[in-house]
Coordinates of C-alpha atoms in Angstrom, one line a residue:
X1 CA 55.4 96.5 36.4
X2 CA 52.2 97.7 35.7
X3 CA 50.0 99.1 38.6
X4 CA 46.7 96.9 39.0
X5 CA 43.3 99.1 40.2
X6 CA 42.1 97.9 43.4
X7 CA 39.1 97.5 41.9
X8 CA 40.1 94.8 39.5
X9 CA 42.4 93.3 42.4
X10 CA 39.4 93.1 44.3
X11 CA 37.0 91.6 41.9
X12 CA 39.9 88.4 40.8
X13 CA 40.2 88.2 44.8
X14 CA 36.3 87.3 45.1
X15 CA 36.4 85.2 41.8
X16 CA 39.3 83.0 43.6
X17 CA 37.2 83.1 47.1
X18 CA 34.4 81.5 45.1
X19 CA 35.9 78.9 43.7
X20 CA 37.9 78.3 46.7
X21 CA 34.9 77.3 48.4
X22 CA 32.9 75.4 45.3
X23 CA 36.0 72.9 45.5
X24 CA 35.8 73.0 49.2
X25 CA 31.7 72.2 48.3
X26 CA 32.7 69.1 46.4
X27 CA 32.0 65.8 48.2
X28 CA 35.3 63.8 46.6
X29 CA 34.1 60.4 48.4
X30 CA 30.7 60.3 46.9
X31 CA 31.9 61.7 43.2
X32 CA 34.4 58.6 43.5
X33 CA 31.7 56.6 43.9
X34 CA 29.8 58.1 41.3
X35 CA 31.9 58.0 38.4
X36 CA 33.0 54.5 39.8
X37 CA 29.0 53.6 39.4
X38 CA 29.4 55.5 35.8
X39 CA 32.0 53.5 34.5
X40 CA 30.7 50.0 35.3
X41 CA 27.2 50.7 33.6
X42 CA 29.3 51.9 30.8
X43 CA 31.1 48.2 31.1
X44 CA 27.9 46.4 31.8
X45 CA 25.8 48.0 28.4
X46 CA 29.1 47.3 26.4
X47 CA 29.5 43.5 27.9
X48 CA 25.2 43.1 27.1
X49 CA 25.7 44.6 23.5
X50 CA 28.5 42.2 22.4
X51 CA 26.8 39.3 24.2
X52 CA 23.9 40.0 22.3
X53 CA 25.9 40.1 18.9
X54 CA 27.2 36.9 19.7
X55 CA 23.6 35.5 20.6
X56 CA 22.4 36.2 16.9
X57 CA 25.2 34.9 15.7
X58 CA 25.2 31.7 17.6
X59 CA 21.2 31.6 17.3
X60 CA 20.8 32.3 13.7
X61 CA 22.4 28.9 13.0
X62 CA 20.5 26.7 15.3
X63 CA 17.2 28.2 14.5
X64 CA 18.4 26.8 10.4
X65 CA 18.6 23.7 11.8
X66 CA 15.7 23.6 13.7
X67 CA 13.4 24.8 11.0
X68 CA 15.5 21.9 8.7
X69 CA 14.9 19.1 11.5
X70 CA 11.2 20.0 11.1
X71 CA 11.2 20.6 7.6
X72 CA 12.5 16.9 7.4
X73 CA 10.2 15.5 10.4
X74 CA 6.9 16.8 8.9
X75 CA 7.8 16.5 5.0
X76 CA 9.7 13.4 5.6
X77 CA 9.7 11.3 1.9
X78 CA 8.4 8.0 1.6
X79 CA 11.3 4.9 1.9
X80 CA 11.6 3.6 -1.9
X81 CA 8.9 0.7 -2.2
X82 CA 9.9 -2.3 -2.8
X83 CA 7.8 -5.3 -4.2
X84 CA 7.7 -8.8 -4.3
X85 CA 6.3 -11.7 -6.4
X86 CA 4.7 -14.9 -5.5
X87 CA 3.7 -17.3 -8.5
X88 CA 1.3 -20.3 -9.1
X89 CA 2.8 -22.9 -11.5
X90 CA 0.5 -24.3 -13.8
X91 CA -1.5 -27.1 -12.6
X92 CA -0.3 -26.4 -8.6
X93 CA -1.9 -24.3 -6.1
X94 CA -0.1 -22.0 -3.8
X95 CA -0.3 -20.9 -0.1
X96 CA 1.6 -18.4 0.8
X97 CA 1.4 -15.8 4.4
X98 CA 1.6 -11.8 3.6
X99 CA 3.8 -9.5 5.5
X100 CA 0.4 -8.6 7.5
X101 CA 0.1 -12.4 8.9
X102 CA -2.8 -12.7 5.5
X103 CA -2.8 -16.0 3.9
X104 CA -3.6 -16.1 0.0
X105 CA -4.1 -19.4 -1.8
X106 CA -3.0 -18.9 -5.4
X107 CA -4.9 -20.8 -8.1
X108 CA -2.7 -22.3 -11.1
X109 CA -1.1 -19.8 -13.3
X110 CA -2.0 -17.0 -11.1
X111 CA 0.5 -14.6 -9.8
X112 CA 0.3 -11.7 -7.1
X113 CA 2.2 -8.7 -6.6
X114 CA 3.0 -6.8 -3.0
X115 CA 4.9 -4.2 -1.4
X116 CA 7.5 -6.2 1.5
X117 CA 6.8 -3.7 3.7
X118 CA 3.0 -2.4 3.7
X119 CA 2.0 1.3 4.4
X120 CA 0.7 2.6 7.4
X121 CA -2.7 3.6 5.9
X122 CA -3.6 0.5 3.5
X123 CA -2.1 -2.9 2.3
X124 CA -2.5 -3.2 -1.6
X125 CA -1.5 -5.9 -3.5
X126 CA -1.8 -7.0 -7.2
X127 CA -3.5 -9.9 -8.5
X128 CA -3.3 -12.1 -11.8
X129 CA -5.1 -15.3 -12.1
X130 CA -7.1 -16.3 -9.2
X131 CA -6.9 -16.4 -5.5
X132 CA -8.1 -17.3 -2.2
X133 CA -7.6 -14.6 0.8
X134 CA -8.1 -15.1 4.4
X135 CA -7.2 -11.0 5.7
X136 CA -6.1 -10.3 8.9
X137 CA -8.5 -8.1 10.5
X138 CA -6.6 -4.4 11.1
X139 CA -9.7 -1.6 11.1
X140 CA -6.5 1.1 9.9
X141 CA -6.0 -0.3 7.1
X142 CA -7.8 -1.5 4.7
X143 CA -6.6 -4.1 2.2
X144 CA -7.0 -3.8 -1.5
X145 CA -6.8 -6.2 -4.2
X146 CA -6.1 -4.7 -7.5
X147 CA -6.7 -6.3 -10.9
X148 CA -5.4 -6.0 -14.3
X149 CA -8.6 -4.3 -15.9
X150 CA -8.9 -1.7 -13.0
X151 CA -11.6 -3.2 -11.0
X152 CA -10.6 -3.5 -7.0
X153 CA -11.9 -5.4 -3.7
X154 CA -11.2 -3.9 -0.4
X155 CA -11.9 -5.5 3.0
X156 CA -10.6 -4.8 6.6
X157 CA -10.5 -8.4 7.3
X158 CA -12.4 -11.5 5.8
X159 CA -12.1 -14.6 3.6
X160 CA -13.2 -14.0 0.2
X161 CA -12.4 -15.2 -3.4
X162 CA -11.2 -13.3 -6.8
X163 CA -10.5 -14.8 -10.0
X164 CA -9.1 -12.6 -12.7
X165 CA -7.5 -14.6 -15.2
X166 CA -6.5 -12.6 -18.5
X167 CA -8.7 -14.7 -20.9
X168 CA -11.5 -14.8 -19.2
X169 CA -13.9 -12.3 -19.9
X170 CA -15.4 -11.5 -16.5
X171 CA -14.1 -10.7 -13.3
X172 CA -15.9 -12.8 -10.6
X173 CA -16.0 -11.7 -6.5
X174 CA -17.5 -14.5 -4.3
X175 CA -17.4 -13.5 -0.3
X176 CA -17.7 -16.2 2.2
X177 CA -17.4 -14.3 5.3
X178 CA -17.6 -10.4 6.8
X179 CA -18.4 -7.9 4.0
X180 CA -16.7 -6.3 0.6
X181 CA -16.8 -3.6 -1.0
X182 CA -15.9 -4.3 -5.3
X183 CA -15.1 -1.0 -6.6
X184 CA -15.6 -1.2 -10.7
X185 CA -12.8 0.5 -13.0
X186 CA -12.3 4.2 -12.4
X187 CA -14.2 4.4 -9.3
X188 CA -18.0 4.7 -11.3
X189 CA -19.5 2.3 -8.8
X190 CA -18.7 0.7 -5.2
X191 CA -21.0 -2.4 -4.2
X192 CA -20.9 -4.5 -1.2
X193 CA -20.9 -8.0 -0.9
X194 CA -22.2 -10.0 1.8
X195 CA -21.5 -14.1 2.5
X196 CA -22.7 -16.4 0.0
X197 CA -22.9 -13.5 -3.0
X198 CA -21.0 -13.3 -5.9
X199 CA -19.8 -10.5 -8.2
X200 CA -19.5 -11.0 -11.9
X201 CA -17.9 -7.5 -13.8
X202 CA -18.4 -8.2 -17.4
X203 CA -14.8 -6.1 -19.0
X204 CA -16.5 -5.7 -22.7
X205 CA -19.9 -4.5 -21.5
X206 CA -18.2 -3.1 -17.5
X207 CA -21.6 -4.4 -16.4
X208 CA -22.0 -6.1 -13.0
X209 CA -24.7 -9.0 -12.3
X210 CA -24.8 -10.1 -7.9
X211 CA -25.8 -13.8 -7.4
X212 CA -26.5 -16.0 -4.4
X213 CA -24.0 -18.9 -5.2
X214 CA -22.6 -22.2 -3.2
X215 CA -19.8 -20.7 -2.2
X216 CA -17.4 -24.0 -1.1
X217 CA -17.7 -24.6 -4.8
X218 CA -16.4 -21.6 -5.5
X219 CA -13.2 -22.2 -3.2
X220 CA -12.9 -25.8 -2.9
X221 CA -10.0 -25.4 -5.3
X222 CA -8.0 -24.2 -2.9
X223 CA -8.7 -28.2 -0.7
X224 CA -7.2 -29.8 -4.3
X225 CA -11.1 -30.6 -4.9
X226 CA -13.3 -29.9 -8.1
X227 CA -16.9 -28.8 -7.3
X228 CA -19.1 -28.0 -9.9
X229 CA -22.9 -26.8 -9.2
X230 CA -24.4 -26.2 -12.2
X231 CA -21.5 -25.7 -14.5
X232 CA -21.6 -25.5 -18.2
X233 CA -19.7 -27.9 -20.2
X234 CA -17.3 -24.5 -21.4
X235 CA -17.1 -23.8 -17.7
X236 CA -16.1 -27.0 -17.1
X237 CA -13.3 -27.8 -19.8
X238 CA -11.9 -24.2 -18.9
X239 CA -11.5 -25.1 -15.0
X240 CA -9.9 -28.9 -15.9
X241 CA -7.8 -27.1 -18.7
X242 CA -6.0 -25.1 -15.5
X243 CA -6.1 -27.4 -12.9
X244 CA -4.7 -30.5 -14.8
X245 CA -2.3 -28.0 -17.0
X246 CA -3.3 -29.2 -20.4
X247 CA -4.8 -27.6 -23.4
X248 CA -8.3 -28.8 -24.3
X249 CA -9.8 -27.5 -27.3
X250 CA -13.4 -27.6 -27.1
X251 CA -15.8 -28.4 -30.2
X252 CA -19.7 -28.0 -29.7
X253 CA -20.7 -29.7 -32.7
X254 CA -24.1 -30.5 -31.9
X255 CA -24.8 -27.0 -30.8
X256 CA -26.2 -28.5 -27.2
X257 CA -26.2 -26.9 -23.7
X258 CA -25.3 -29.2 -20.7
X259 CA -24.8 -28.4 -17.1
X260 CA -23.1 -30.7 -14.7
X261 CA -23.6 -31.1 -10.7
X262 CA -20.2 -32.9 -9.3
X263 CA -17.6 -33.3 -7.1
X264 CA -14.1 -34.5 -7.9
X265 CA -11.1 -35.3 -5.5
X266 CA -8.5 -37.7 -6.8
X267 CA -9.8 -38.4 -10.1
X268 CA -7.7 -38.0 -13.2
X269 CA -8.2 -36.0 -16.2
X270 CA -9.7 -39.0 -18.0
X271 CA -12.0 -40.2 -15.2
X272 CA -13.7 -37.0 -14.9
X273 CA -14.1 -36.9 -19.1
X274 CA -15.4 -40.2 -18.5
X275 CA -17.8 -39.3 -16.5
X276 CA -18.7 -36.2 -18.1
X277 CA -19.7 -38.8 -21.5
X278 CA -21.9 -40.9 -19.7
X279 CA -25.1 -37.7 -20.2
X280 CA -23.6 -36.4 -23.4
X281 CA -22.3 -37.9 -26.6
X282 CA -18.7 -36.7 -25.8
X283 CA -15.2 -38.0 -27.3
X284 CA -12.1 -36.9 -27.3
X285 CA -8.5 -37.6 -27.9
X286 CA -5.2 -37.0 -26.5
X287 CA -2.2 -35.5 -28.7
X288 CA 0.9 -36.7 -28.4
X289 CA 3.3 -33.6 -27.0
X290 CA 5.9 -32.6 -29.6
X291 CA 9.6 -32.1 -29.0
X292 CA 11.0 -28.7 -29.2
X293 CA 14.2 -27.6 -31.0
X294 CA 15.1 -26.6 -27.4
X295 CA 14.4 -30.2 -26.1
X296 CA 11.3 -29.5 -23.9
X297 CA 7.9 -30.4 -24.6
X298 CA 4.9 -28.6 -25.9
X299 CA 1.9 -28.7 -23.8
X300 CA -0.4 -32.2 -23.9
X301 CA -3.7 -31.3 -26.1
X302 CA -6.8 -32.5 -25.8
X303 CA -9.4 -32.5 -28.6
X304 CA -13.1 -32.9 -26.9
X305 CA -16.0 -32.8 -29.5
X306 CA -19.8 -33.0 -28.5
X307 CA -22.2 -34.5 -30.9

């Protein structure tokens, strides 16, 4: 064996000392404690880094649906409208109460159109013919009546009158109480009625003319009574042609202008001519109805000349 300098044995002899003692230097209770305080922060920022993987996962989802519930809430579509139909028969007059507690009195041959269910903003409805309306009063929502050549009548609550017949060539607005605004065809012009006026809207010249009128004459239709204030013989023959549901066809011969002032309840068709003859040289004749192939009847006409 190799003989080891004393130098060299001495120097490994004070390496051993010193390590001796930095292990005898070592605190093992506290270093246990230490790395046992190590490892659980280890656990704890492994535990929070997969909880938070699994919080985006879970969280992506819900915030979809959240931003779909609102999507949905404040872009929510409309319910499919859906309208209904209420008609005048010839000859009859109709009373009828709107889905907004409204009552309209429909004129003969007239016909209106509404939504069963009005929006929350406005109640329109369509009218043909002529009508009576007593509005329930609702300050949201204003209610329109629309007619066939564009013109419309809005109110928030009120009685007024509209007659819009197709072969008539005016469109006539008589208020008889509250206030309403007649807008004419594509919005050019907005004016505002007040009790006892009357709108007339011209369709071939879109010209409007306001009158002071009696306006129980006006609506006294809707009663089953004729009043007539004024009234031309055309006016006249026109009114008795709807309310009596006949076809009178009207001959001016002597080229004459008379104007009647009356009132008629019960009277028949024949009475009233009758009377109408005793200021004016009027006669007229009643055609007998012909037989269709289909077995029904055409309309009675009556031929009225003036002389």
């Amino acid at each position: 064996m190799e003989k080891q300098n004393p130098e060299s044995l001495l120097r490994k002899a004070q390496a051993l000392g010193d390590d001796i003692k930095e292990m005898e230097a070592i605190n093992v209770p506290t270093a246990y404690r230490k790395a046992q305080i190590k490892i659980r922060n280890r656990r704890k920022a492994e535990a929070y880094n997969l909880l938070m993987r699994y919080a985006a996962f879970l969280t992506l989802p819900l915030l979809l649906a959240s931003l779909t519930l609102g999507y949905l809430y404040f872009n929510e579509p409309e319910a499919e409208v859906k309208y209904a139909e209420v008609t005048s028969a010839m000859g009859t007059v109709v009373r009828y109460e709107l889905p907004d507690h409204s009552v309209v009195w429909l004129n003969s041959g007239s016909k209106l159109r509404y939504p069963t269910v009005f929006k929350k903003n406005n109640r329109n409805v369509e009218l043909t013919g002529e009508a009576y309306f007593q509005v329930e009063a609702d300050t949201e929502r204003p209610f329109y009546v629309n007619t066939p050549n564009g013109l419309s009548v809005y109110v928030y609550g009120t009685q007024f009158n509209v007659a819009a017949y197709d072969n008539d060539s005016y469109i006539e607005t008589v208020l008889e109480k509250g206030k309403v605004n007649v807008v004419t065809p594509g919005g050019q012009e907005t004016i505002t009625l007040l009790p006892g006026e009357q709108l007339l809207y011209d369709k071939q010249t879109c010209q409007t003319v306001k009158n002071q009128v009696d306006v129980y004459g006006k609506v006294a239709w809707k009663d089953g009574k004729l009043i007539f204030r004024n009234a031309s013989l055309e006016e006249i023959i026109k009114r008795l042609e709807r309310h009596f549901n006949v076809d009178i066809e009207f001959n001016n011969n002597a080229g004459k202008e008379y104007t009647y002032r009356a009132t008629f309840r019960n009277e028949t068709l024949t009475q009233i001519l009758d009377y109408l003859a005793k200021s004016a040289n009027l006669k007229w004749k009643i055609l007998t109805p012909e037989q269709r192939e289909d077995d029904t009847f055409t309309k009675t006409k009556i031929i009225v000349d003036l002389y």
